PDB file of C-alpha atoms in Angstrom:
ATOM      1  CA  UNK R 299     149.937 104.018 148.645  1.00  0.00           C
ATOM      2  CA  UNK R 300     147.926 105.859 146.198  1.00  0.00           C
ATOM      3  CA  UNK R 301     148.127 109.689 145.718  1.00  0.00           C
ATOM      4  CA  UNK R 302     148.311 110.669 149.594  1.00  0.00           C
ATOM      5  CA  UNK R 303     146.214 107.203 150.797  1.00  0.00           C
ATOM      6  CA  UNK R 304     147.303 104.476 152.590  1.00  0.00           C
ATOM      7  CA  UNK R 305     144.632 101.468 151.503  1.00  0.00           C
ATOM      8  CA  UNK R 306     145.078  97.607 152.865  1.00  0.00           C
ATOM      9  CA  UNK R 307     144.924  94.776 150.020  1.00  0.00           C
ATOM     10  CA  UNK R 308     142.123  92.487 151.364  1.00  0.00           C
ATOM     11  CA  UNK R 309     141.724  90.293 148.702  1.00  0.00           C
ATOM     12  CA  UNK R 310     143.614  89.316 145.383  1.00  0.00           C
ATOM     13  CA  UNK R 311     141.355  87.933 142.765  1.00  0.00           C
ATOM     14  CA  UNK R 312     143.529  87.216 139.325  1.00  0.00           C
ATOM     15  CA  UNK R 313     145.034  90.506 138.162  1.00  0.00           C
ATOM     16  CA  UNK R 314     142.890  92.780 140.321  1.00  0.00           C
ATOM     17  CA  UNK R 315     144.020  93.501 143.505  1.00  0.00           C
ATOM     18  CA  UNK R 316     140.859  94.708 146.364  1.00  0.00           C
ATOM     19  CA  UNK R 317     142.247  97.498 148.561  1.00  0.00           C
ATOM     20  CA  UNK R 318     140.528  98.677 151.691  1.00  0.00           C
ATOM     21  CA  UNK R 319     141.197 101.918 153.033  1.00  0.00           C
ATOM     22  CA  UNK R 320     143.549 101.964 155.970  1.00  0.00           C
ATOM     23  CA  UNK R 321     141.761 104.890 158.067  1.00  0.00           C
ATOM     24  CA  UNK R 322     138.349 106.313 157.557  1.00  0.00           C
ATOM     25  CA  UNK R 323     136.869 108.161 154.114  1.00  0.00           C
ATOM     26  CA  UNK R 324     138.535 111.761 154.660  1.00  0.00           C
ATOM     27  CA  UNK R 325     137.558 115.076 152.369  1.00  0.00           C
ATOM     28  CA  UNK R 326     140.400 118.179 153.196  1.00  0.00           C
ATOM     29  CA  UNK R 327     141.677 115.946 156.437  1.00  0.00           C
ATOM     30  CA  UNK R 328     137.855 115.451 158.023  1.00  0.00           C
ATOM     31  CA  UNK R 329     136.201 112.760 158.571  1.00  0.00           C
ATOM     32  CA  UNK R 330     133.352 111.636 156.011  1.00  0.00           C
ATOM     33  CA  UNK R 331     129.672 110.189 157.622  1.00  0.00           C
ATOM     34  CA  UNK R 332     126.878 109.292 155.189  1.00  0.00           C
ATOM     35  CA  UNK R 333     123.850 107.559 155.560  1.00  0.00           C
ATOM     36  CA  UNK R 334     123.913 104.315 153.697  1.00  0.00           C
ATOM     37  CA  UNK R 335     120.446 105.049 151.995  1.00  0.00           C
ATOM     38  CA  UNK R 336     116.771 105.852 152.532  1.00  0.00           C
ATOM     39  CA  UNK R 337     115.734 102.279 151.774  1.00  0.00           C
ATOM     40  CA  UNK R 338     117.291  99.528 152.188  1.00  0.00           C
ATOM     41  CA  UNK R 339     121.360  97.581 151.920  1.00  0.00           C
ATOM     42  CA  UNK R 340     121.320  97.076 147.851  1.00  0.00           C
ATOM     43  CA  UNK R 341     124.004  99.188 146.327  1.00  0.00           C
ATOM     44  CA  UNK R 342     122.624 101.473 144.180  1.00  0.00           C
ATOM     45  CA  UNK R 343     124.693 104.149 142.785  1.00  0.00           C
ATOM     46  CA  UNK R 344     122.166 106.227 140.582  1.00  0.00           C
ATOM     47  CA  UNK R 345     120.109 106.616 143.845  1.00  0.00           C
ATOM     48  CA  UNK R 346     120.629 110.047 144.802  1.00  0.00           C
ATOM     49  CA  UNK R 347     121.464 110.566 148.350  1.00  0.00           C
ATOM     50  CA  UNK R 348     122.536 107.327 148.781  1.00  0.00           C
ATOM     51  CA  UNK R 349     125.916 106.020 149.828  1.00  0.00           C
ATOM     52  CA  UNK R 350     126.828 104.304 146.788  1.00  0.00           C
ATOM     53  CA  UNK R 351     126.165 106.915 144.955  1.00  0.00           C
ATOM     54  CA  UNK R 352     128.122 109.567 146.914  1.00  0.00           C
ATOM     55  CA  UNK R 353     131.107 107.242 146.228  1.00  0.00           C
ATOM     56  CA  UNK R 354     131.026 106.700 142.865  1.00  0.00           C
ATOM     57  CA  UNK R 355     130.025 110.366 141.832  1.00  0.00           C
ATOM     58  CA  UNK R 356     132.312 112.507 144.728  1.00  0.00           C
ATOM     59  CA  UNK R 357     134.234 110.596 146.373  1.00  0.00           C
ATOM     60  CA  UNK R 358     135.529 108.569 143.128  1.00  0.00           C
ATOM     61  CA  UNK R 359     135.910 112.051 141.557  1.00  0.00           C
ATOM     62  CA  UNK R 360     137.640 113.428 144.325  1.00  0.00           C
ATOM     63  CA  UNK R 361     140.533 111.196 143.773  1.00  0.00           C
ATOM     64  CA  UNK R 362     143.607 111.742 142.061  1.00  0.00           C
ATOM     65  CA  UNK R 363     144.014 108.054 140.543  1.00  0.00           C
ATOM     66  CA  UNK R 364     140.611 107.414 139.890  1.00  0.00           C
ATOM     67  CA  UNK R 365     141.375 106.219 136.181  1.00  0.00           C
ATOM     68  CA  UNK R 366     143.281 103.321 137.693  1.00  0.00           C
ATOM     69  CA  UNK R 367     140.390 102.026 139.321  1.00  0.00           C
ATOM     70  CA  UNK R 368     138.897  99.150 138.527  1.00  0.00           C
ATOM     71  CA  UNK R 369     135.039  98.156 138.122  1.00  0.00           C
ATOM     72  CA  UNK R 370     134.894  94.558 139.707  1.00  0.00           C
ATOM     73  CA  UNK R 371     131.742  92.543 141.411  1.00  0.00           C
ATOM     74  CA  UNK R 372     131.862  93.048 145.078  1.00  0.00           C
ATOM     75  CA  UNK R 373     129.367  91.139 147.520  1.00  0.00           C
ATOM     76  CA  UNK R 374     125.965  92.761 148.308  1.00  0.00           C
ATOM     77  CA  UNK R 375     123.629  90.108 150.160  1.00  0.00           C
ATOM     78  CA  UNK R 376     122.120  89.364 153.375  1.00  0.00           C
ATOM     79  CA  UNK R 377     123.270  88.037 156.271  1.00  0.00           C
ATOM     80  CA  UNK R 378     120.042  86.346 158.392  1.00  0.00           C
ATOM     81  CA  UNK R 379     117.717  83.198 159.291  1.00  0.00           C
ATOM     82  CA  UNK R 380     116.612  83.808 155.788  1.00  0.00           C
ATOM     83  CA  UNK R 381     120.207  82.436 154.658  1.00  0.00           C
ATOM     84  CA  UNK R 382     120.911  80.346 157.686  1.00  0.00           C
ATOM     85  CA  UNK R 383     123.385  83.002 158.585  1.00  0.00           C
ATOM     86  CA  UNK R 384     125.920  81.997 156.121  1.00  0.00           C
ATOM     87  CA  UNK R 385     128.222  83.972 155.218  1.00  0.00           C
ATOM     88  CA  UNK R 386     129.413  82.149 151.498  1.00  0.00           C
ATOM     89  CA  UNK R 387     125.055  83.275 150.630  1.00  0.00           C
ATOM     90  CA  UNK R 388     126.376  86.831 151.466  1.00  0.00           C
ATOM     91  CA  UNK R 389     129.128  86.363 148.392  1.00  0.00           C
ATOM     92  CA  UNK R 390     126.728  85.293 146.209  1.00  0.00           C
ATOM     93  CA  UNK R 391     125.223  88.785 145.678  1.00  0.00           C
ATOM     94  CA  UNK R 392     127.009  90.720 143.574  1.00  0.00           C
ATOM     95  CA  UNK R 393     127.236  94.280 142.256  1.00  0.00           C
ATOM     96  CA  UNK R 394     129.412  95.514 139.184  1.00  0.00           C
ATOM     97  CA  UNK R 395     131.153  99.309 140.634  1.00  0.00           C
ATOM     98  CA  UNK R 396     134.315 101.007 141.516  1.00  0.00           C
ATOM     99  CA  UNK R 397     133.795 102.284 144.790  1.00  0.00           C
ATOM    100  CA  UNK R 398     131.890 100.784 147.601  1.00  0.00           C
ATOM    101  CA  UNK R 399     132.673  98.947 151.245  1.00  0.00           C
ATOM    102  CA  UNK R 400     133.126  95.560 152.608  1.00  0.00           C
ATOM    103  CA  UNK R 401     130.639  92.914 152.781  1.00  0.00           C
ATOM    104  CA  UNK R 402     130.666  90.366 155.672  1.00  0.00           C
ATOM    105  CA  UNK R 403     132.075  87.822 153.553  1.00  0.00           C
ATOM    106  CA  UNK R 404     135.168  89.888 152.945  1.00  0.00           C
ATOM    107  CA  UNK R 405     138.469  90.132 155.522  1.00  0.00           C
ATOM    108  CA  UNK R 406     138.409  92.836 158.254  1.00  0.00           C
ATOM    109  CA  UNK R 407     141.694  93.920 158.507  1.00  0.00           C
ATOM    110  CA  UNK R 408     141.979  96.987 160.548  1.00  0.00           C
ATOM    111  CA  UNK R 409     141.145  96.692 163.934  1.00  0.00           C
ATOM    112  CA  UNK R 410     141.360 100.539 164.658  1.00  0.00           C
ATOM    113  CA  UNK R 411     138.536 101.055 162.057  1.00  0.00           C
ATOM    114  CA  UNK R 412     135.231 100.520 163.790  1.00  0.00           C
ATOM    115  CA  UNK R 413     131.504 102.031 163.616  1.00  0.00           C
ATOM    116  CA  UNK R 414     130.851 101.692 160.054  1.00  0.00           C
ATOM    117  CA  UNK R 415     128.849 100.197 157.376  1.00  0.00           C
ATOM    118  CA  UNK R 416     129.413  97.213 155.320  1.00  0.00           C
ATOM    119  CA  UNK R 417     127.357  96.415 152.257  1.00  0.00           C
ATOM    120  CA  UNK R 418     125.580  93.602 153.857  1.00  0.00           C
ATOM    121  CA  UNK R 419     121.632  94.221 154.527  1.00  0.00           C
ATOM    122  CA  UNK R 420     119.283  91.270 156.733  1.00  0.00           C
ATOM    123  CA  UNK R 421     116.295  91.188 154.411  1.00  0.00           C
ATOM    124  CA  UNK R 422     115.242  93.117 151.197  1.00  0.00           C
ATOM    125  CA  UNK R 423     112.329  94.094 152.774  1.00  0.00           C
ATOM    126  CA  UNK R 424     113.652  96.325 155.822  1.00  0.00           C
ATOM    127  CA  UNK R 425     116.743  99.099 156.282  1.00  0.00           C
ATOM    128  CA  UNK R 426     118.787  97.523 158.300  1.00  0.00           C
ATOM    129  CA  UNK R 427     122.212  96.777 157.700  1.00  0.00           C
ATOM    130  CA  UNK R 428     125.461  95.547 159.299  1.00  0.00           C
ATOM    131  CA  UNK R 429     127.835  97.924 160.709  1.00  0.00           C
ATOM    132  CA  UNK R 430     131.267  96.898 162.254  1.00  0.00           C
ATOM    133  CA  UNK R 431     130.827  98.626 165.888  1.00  0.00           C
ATOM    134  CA  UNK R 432     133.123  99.700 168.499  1.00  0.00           C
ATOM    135  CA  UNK R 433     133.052  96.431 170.086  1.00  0.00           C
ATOM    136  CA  UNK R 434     134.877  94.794 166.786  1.00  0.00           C
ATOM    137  CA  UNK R 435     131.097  93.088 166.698  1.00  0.00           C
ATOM    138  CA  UNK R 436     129.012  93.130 163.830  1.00  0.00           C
ATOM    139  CA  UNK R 437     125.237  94.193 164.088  1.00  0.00           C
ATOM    140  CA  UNK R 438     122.831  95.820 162.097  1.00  0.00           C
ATOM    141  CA  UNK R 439     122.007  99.569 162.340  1.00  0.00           C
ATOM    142  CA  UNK R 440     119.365 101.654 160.165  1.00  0.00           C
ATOM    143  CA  UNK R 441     120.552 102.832 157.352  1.00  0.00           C
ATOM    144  CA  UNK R 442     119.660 106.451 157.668  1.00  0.00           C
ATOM    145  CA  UNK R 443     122.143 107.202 160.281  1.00  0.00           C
ATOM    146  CA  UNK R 444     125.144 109.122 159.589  1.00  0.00           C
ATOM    147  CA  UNK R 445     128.270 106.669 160.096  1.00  0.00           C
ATOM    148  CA  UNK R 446     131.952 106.737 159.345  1.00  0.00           C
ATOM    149  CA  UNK R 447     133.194 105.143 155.591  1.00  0.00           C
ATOM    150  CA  UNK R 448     135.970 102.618 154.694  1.00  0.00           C
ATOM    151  CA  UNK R 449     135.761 102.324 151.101  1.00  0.00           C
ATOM    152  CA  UNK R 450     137.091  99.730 148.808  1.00  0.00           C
ATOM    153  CA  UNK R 451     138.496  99.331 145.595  1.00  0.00           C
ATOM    154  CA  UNK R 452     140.128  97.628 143.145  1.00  0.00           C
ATOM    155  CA  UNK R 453     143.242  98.029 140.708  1.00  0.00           C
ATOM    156  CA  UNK R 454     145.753  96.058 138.625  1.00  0.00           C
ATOM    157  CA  UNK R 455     148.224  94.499 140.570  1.00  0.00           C
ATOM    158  CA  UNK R 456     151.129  95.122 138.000  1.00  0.00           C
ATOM    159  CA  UNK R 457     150.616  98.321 138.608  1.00  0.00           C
ATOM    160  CA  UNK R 458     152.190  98.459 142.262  1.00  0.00           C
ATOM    161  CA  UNK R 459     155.574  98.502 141.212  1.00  0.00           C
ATOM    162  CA  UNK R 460     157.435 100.305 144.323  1.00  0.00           C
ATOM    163  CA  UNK R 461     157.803  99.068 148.102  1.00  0.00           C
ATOM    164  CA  UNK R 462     157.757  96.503 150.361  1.00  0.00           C
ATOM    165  CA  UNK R 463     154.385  96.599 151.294  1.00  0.00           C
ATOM    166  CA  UNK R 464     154.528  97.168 154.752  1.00  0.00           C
ATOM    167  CA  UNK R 465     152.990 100.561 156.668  1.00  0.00           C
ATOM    168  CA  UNK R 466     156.905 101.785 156.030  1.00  0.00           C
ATOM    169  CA  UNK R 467     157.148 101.182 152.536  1.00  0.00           C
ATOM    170  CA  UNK R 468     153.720 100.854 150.943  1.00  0.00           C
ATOM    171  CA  UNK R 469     153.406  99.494 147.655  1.00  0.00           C
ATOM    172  CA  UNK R 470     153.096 102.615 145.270  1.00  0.00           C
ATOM    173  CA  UNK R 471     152.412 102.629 141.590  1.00  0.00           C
ATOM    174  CA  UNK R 472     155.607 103.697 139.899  1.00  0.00           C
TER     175      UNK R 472
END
């Protein structure tokens, strides 16, 4: 638990825990949908309008523990013939940020979170990329259409001091 979120740890890499968040992105209790850019799946966060860069600029602004965030490489690739559908190629991408979403290569974990983008694109050369749809399938959707946002992060595990770790008693930082 971090201010009044509830994120899942998806991945644990050293001393830097990955956190997804356990519902969808949420401004004053409503739900957030953003386009995932005018062109194209690479993550981009001085491209105005585009979904990285909402995250890192309001989103990561909006939060209360934004200073304990972390800038880590997450995965950025593509997922097609062009990599033999493979998804290891898709974690060989990377981009250096704070804020972004999951990649195919990276653990779903909540099944109630569905219709939304991942950072994984088919080919540099068109604007599709993956979404996680309502049928808990993956496939690819422009990337000018509004959709819901599970962001991810990462933070020092020392710093999660407090719980058990379960949706009862979240880890907090103390």
């Amino acid at each position: 638990k971090l201010g009044n979120d509830i994120w899942r740890i998806y991945s644990v890499d050293g001393d830097n825990i990955k956190l997804s968040l356990d519902s969808y992105l949420k401004i004053n209790g409503n739900e957030v949908k953003y386009k995932y850019s005018n062109n194209g799946y690479y993550h981009n966060d001085t491209k105005s309008g585009s979904l990285a860069c909402y995250l890192k600029n309001t989103y990561l602004n909006s939060l209360s523990y934004k200073d304990i965030i972390n800038e880590v490489e997450y995965s950025n690739g593509l997922y097609s013939n062009v990599t033999k559908y493979d998804y290891r190629e898709v974690l060989k991408e990377k981009v250096d940020t704070k804020v972004t979403v999951l990649s195919i290569g990276d653990i779903f974990l909540n099944p109630l979170n569905t219709n939304y983008y991942t950072s994984t694109g088919i080919s540099k050369d068109n604007n599709l990329v993956y979404v996680m749809n309502n049928n808990f399938k993956l496939y690819t959707n422009i990337a000018t259409q509004n959709l819901k946002i599970v962001p991810v992060i990462s933070i020092d595990k020392d710093i999660l001091t407090e719980g058990k770790g379960t949706k009862e008693s979240p880890l907090e930082v103390k």
